[in-house]
Short mmCIF file of C-alpha atoms and ligand atoms in Angstrom, two decimals:
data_model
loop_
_atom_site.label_atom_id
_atom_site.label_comp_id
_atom_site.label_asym_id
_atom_site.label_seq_id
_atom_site.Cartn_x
_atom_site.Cartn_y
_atom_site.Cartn_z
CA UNK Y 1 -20.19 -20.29 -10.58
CA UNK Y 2 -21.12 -16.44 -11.46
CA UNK Y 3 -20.22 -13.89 -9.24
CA UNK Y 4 -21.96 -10.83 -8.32
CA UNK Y 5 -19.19 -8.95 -8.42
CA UNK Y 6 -15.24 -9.52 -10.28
CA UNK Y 7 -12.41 -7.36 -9.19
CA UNK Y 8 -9.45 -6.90 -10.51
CA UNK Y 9 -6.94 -6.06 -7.32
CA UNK Y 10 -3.61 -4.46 -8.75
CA UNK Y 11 -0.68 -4.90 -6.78
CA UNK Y 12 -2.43 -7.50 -4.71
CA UNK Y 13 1.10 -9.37 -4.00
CA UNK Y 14 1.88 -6.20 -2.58
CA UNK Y 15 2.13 -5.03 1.54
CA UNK Y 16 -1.23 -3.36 1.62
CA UNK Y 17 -3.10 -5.09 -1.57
CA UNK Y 18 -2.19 -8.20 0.15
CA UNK Y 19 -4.29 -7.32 3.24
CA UNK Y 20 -6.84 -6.02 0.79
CA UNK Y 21 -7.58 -9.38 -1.16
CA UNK Y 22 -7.38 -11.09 2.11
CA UNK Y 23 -10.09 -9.22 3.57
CA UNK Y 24 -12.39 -9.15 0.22
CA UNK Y 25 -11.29 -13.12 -0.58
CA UNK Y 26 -12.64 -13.69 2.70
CA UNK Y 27 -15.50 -11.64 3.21
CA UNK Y 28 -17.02 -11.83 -0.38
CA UNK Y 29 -17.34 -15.21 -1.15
CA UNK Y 30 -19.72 -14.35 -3.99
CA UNK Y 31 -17.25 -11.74 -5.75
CA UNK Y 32 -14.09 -12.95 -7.61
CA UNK Y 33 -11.14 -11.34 -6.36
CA UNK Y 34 -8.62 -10.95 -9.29
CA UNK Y 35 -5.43 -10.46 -8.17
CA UNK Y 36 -3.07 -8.77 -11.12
CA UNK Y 37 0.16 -8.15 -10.06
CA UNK Y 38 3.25 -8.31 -12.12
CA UNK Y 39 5.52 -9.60 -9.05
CA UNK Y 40 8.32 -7.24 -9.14
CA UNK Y 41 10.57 -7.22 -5.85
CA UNK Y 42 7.95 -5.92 -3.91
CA UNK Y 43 5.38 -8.96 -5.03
CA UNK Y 44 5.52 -11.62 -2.87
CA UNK Y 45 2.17 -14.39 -3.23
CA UNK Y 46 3.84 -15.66 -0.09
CA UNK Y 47 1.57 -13.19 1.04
CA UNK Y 48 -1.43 -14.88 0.23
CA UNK Y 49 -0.79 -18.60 0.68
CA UNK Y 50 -3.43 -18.92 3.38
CA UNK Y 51 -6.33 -18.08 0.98
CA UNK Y 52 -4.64 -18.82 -2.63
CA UNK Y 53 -6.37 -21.76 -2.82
CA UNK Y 54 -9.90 -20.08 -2.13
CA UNK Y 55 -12.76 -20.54 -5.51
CA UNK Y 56 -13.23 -16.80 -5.41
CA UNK Y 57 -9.48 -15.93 -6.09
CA UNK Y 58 -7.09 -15.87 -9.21
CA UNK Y 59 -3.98 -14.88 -9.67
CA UNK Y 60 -2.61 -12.72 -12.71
CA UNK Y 61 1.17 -12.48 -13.32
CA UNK Y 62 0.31 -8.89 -15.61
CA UNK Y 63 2.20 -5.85 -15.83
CA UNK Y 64 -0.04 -2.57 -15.85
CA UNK Y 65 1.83 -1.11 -18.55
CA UNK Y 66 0.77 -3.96 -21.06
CA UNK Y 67 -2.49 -3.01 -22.98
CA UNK Y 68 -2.69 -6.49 -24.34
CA UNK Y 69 -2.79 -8.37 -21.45
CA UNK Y 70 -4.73 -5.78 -19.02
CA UNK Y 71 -7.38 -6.25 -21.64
CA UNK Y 72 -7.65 -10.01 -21.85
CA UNK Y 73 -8.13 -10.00 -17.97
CA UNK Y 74 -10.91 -7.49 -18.19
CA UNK Y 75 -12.88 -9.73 -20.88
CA UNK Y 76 -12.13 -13.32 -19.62
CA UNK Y 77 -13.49 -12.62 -16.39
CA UNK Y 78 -16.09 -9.62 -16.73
CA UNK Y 79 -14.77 -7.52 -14.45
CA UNK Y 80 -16.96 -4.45 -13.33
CA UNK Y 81 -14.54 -2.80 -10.79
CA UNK Y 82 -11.04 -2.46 -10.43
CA UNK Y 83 -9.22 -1.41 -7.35
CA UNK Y 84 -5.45 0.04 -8.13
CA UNK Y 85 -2.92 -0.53 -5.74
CA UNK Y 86 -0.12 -1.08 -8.52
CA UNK Y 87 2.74 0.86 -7.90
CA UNK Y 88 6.13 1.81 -7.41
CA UNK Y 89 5.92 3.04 -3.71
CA UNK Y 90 9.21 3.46 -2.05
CA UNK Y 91 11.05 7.55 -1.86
CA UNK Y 92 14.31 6.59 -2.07
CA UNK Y 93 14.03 3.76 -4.92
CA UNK Y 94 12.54 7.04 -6.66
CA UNK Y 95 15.18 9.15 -5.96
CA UNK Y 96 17.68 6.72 -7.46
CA UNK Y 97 15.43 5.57 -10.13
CA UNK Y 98 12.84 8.53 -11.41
CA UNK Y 99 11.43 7.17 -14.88
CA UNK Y 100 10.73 3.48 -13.56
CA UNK Y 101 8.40 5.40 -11.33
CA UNK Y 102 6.85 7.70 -14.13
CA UNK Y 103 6.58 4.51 -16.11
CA UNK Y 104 4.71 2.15 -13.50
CA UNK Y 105 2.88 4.68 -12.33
CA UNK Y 106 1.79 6.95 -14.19
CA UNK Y 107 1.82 5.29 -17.85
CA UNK Y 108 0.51 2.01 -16.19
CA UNK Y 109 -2.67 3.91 -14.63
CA UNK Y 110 -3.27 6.01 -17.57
CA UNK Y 111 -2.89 2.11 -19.34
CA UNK Y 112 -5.61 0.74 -16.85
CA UNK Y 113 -8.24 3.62 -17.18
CA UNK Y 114 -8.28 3.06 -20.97
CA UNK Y 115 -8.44 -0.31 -20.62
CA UNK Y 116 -11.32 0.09 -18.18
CA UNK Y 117 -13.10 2.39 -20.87
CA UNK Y 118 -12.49 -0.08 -23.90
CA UNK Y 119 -13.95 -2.88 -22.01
CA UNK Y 120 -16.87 -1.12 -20.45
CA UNK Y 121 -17.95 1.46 -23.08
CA UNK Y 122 -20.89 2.73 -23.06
CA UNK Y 123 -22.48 0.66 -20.37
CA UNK Y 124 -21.17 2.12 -16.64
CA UNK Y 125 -23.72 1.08 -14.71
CA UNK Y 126 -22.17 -0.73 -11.36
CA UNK Y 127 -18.80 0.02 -12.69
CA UNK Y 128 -15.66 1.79 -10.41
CA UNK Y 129 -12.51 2.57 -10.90
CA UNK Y 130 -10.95 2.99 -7.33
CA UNK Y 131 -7.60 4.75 -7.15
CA UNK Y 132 -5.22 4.15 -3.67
CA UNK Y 133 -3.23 7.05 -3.22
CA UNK Y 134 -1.06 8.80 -0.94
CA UNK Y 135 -1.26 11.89 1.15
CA UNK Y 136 2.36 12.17 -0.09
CA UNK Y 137 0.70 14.19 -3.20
CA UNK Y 138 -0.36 16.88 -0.97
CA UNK Y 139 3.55 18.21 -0.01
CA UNK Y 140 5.19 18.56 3.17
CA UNK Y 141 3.65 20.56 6.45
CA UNK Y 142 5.20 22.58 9.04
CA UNK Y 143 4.66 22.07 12.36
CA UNK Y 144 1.37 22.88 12.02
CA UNK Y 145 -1.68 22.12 10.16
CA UNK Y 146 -3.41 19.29 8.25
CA UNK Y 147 -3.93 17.51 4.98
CA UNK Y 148 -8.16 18.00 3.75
CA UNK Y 149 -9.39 16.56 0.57
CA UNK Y 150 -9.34 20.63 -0.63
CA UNK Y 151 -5.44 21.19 0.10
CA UNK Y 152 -3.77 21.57 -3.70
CA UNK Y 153 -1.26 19.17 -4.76
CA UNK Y 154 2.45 19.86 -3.67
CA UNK Y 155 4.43 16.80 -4.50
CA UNK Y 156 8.10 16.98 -4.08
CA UNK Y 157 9.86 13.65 -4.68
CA UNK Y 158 9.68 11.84 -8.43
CA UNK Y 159 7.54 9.21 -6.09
CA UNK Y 160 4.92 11.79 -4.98
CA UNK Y 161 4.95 13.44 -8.41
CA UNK Y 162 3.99 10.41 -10.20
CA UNK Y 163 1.50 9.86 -7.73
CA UNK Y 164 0.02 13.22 -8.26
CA UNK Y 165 0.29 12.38 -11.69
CA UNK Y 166 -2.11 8.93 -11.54
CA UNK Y 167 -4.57 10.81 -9.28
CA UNK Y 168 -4.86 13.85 -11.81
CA UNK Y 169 -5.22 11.23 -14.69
CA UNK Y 170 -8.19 9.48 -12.89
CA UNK Y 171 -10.09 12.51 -11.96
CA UNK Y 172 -9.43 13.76 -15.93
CA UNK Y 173 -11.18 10.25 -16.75
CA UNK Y 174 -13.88 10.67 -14.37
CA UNK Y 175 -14.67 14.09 -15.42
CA UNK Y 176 -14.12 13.93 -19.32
CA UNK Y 177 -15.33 10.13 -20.17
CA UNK Y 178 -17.72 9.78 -17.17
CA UNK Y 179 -15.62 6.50 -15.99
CA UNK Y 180 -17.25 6.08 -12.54
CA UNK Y 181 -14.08 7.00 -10.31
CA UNK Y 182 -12.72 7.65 -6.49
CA UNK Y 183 -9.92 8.08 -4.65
CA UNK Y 184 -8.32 8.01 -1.47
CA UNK Y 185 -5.20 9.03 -0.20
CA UNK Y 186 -3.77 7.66 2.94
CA UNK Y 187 -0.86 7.98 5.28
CA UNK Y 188 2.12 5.95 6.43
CA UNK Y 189 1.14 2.42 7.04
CA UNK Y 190 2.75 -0.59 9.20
CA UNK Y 191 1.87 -3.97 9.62
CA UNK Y 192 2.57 -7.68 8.73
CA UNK Y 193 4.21 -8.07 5.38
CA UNK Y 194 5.51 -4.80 4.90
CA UNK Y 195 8.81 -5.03 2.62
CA UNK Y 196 11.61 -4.39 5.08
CA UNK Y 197 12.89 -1.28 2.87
CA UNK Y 198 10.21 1.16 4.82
CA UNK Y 199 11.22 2.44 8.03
CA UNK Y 200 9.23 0.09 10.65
CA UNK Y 201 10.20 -3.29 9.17
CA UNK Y 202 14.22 -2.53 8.00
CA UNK Y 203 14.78 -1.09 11.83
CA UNK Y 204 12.87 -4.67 13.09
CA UNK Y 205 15.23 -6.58 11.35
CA UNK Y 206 18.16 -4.81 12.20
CA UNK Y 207 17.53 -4.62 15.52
CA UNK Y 208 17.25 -8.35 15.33
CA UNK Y 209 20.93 -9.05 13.74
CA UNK Y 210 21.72 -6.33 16.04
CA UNK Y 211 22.76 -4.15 12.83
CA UNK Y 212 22.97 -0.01 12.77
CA UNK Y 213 19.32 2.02 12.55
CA UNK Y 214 20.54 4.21 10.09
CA UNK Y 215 17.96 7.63 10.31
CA UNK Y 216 18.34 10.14 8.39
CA UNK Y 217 19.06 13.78 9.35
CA UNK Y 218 17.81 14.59 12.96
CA UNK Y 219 14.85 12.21 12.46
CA UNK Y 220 12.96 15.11 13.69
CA UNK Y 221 10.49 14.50 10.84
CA UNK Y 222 6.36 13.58 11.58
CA UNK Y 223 5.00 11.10 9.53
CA UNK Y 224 1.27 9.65 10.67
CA UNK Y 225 1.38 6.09 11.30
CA UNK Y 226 -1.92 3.65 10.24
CA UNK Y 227 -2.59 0.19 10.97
CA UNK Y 228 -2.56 -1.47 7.74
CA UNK Y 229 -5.92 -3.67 8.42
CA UNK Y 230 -7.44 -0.41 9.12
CA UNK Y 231 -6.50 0.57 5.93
CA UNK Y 232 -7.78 -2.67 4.25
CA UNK Y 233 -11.10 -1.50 6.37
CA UNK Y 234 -11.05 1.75 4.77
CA UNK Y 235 -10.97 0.46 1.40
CA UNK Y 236 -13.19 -2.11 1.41
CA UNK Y 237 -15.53 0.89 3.53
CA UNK Y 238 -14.97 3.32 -0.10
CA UNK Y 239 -15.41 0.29 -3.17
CA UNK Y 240 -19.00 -0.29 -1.43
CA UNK Y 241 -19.98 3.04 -0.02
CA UNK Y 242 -18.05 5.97 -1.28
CA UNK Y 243 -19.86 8.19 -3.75
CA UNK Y 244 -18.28 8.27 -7.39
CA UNK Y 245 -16.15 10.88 -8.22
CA UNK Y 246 -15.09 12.29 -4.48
CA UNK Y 247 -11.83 12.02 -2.72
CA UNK Y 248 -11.64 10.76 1.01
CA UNK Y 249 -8.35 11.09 2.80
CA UNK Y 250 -7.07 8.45 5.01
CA UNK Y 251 -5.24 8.91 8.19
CA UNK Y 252 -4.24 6.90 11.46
CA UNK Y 253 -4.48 10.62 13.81
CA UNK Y 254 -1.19 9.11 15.08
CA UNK Y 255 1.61 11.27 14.46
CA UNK Y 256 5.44 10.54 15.48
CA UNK Y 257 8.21 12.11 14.80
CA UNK Y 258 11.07 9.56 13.48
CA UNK Y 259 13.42 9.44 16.41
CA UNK Y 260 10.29 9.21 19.08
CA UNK Y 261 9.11 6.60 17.05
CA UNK Y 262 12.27 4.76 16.41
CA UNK Y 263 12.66 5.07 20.66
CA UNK Y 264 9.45 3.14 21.17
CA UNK Y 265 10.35 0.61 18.76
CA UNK Y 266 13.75 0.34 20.83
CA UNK Y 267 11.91 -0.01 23.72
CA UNK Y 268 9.60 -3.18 22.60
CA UNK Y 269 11.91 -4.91 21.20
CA UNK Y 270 14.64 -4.88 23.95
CA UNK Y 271 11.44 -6.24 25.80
CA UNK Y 272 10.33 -8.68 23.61
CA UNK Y 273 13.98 -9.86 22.91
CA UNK Y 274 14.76 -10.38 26.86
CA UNK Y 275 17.40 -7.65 25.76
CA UNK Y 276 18.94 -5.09 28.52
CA UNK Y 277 17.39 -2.06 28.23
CA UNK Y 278 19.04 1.16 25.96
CA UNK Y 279 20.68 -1.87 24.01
CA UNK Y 280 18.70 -1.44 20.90
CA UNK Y 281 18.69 2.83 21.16
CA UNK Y 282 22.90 2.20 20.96
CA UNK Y 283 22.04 0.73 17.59
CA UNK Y 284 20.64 4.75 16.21
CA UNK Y 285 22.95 5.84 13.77
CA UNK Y 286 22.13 9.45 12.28
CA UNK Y 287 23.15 9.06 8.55
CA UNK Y 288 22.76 11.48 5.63
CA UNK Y 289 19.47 13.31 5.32
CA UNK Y 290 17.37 12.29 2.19
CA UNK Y 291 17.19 14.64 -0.25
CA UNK Y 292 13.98 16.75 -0.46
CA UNK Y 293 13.13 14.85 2.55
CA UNK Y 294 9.01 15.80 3.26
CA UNK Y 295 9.24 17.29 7.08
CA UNK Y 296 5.56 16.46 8.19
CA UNK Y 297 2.50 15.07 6.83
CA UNK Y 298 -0.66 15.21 8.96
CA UNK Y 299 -4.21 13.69 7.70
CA UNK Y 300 -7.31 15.35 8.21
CA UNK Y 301 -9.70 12.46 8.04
CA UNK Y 302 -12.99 14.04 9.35
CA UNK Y 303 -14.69 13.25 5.41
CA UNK Y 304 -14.37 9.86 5.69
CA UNK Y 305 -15.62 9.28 9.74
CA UNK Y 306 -18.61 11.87 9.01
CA UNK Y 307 -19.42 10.55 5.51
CA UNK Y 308 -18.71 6.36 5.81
CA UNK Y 309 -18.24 6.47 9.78
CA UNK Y 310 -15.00 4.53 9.36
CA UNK Y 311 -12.28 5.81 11.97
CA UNK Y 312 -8.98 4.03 12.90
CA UNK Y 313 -9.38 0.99 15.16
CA UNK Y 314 -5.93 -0.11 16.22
CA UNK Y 315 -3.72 1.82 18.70
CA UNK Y 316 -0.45 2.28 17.98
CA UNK Y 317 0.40 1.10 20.81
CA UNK Y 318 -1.51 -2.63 19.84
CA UNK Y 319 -0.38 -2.56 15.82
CA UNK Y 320 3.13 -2.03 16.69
CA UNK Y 321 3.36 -4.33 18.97
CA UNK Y 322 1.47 -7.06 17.09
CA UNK Y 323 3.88 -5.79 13.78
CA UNK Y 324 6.99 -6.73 15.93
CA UNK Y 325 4.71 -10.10 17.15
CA UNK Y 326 4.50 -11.16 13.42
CA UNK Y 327 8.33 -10.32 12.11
CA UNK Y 328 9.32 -12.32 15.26
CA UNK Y 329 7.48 -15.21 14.51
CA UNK Y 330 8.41 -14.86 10.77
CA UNK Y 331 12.10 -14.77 10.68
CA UNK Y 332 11.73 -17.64 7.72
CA UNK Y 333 9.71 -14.30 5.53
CA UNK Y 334 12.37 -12.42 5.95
CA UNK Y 335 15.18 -14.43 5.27
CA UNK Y 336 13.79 -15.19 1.86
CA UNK Y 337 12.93 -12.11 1.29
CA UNK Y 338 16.60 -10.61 1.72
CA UNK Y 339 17.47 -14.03 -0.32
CA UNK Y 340 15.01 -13.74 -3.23
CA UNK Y 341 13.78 -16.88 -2.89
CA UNK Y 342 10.52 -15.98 -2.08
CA UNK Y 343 10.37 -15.00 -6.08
CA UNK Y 344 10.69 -18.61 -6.93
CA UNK Y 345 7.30 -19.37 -5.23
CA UNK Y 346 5.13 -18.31 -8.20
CA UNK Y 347 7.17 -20.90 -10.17
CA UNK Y 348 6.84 -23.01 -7.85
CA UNK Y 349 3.19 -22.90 -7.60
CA UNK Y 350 1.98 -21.72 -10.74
CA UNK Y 351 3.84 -22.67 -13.91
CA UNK Y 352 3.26 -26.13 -13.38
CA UNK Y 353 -0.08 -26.42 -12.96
P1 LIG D 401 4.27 -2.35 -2.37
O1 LIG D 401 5.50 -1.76 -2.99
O2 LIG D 401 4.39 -3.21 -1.15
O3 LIG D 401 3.51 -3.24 -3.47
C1 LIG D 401 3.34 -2.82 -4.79
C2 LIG D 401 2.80 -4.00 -5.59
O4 LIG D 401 2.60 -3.56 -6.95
C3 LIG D 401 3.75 -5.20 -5.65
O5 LIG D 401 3.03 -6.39 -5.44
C4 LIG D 401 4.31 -5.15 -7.06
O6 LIG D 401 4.66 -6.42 -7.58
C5 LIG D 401 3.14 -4.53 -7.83
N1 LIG D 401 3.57 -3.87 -9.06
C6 LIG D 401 4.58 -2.95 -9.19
N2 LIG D 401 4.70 -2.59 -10.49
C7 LIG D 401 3.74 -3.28 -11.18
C8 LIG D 401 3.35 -3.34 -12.55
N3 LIG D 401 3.99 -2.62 -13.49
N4 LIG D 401 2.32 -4.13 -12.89
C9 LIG D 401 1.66 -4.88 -11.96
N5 LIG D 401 2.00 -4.88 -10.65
C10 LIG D 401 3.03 -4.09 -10.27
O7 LIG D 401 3.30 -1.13 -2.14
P2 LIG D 401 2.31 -0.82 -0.92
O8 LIG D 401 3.09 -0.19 0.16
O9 LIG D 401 1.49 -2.00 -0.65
O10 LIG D 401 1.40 0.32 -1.58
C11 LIG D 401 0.28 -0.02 -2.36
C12 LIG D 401 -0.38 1.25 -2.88
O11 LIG D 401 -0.78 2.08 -1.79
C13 LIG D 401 0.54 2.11 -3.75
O12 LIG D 401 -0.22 2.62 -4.81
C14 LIG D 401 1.00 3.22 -2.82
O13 LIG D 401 1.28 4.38 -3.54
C15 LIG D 401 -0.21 3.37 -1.92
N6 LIG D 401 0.07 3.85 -0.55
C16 LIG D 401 1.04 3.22 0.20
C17 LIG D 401 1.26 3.66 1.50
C18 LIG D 401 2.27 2.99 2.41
O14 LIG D 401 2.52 3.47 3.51
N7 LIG D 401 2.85 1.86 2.03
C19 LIG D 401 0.52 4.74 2.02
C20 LIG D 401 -0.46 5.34 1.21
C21 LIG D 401 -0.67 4.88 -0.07
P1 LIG D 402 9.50 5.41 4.74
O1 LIG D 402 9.10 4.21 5.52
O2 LIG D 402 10.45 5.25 3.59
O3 LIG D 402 8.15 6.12 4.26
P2 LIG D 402 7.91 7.60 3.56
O4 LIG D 402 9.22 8.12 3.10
O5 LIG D 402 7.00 7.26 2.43
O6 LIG D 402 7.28 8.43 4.62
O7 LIG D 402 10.14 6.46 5.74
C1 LIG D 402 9.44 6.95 6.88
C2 LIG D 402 10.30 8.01 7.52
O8 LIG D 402 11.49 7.40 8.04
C3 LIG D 402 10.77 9.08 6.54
O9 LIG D 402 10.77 10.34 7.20
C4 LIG D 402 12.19 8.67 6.20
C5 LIG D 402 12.67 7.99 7.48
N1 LIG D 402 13.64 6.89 7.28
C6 LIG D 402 14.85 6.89 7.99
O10 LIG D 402 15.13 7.81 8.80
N2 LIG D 402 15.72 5.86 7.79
C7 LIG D 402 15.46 4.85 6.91
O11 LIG D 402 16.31 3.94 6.76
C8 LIG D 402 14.21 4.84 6.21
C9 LIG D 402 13.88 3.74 5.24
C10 LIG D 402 13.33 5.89 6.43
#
């Protein structure tokens, strides 16, 4: 079969680039979705079993870092767009563990921009290079004010710098080599499949073993909270429509500070558990602030509704309940993901084919 379109998907095991390839698997029967993903502990194909199986899909076990191998994929199946979700992406892993992050993310985009280059030369017509970012890159806010596309870069953790880092190294492409490029950077996001390291699925599952909600300082800081689908919507919204070379920030216009936040989620699942209420809120344990914790980030997303007319969908209200809905009903996901057995599924399904 040829496609009209193949596209390689990094970090499409991943918590958002699995919602991604759904949505593009599904919707796109005549592209090939490529999914390259090196499966590290935040890989999980569990993710995708519902559409692995799907003609439009394959599945690369590829590191970004590896010239080589990032090179075969782009010639064996012709691809003329890549979407980057690849990364290291969690603060405090990069607070314990800088370089890994400098490595993956930063030396594995520059890898993947060259490798685009070498494969498509001269001939960019159709081509894009589409870079998912943060709005991490931007710095921290006070209480007031928001992230534009214009605001400079400010990172302050390792993980925010190397961020900064990939972004700079894609415009630099775009701008010196012509590579047709964009970007977006987005907020928080929540949702199904999230690794329960990030705030919203590690306080589910405690709250479930009825384990401490360890938050950190006051938990007086704002982060703004998106519906991970809406993200997926977002994306899919800038690979068709977004205009080469610009930047559109992505933002849920939901902002919570940690502890109101954390008190919702309280709330829900005391509900949804048939729990007493104020039974979950004895769980909140104020630990040890992080250090060089961000205080607020806040998303100015008026680009991206004016320009594509994309906006956020899902109230938070809705996404976090149906985020609590789908760890319930997924204790099994869980489990092997604290176990590690869900890294014996690509064995499992792949090696022995
Ligand atoms: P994640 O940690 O859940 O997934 C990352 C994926 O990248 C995993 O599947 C992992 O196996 C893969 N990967 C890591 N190193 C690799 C390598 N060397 N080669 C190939 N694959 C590798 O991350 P996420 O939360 O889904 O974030 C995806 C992207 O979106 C990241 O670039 C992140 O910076 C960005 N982002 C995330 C958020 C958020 O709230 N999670 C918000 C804005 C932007
Ligand atoms: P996180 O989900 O790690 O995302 P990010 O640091 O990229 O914003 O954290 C969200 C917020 O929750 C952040 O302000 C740190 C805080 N937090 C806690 O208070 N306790 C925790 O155990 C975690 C993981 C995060």
């Amino acid at each position: 079969m040829v496609f009209e379109r193949n596209i390689i998907v990094t970090g499409g095991a991943g918590f958002i680039g699995s919602h991604v390839v759904r949505r593009l698997v599904s919707r796109y029967p005549h592209y090939r979705i490529i999914n390259l993903d090196l499966l590290t502990y935040a890989g999980n194909l569990e993710n995708l079993a519902d559409i692995e199986s799907s003609d439009n899909y394959v599945f690369e076990k590829v590191d970004i870092c590896d010239a080589k191998e990032v090179g075969r994929v782009f010639d064996q199946y012709d691809a003329d767009s890549i979407i980057h979700l690849a990364a290291e992406s969690h603060v405090d892993r990069s607070i314990l563990d800088p370089l890994a992050f400098i490595n993956t993310n930063v030396v594995g985009t520059a890898n993947l921009l060259q490798c685009a280059r070498m494969a498509w030369g001269e001939n960019l017509e159709g081509k894009r290079f589409y870079h998912v970012s943060t709005d991490e890159v931007y710095g921290s806010l006070g209480d007031e004010g928001f992230f534009t596309e214009e605001t400079s870069y400010d990172p302050k953790s390792p993980y925010s710098a190397s961020k900064a880092s990939s972004d700079h190294l894609v415009r630099a492409f775009g701008h010196t080599y012509g590579l047709p490029v964009v970007i977006s950077n987005c907020s928080n996001n929540y949702g199904p499949h999230q690794f329960p390291e990030k705030l919203i699925p590690l306080f589910i599952s405690n709250i479930v073993e009825k384990k401490p909600l360890p938050v950190y300082g006051k938990g007086e800081n704002v982060r703004d909270w998106l519906y991970v689908e809406d993200h997926a919507e977002a994306i899919d919204l800038i690979f068709h429509e977004g205009k080469m070379g610009e930047t559109y920030n992505i933002g849920g216009e939901n902002e919570w500070s940690n502890i109101a936040l954390i008190k919702v989620l309280c709330t829900q699942m005391d509900q949804k558990l048939g729990r007493s209420a104020g039974e979950s809120n004895a769980l909140i344990t104020y630990v040890k602030d992080r250090a060089g914790h961000d205080f607020r980030y806040a998303i100015d997303c008026a680009k991206i509704k004016d320009a594509l007319g994309w906006s956020p969908s899902m109230t938070f209200e809705e996404g976090l309940a149906k985020t609590i809905d789908w760890y319930l009903s997924n204790p099994e996901w869980i489990e092997r993901v604290r176990t590690g057995a869900y890294q014996a599924y690509y064995e499992q399904q792949y090696t022995h084919r």
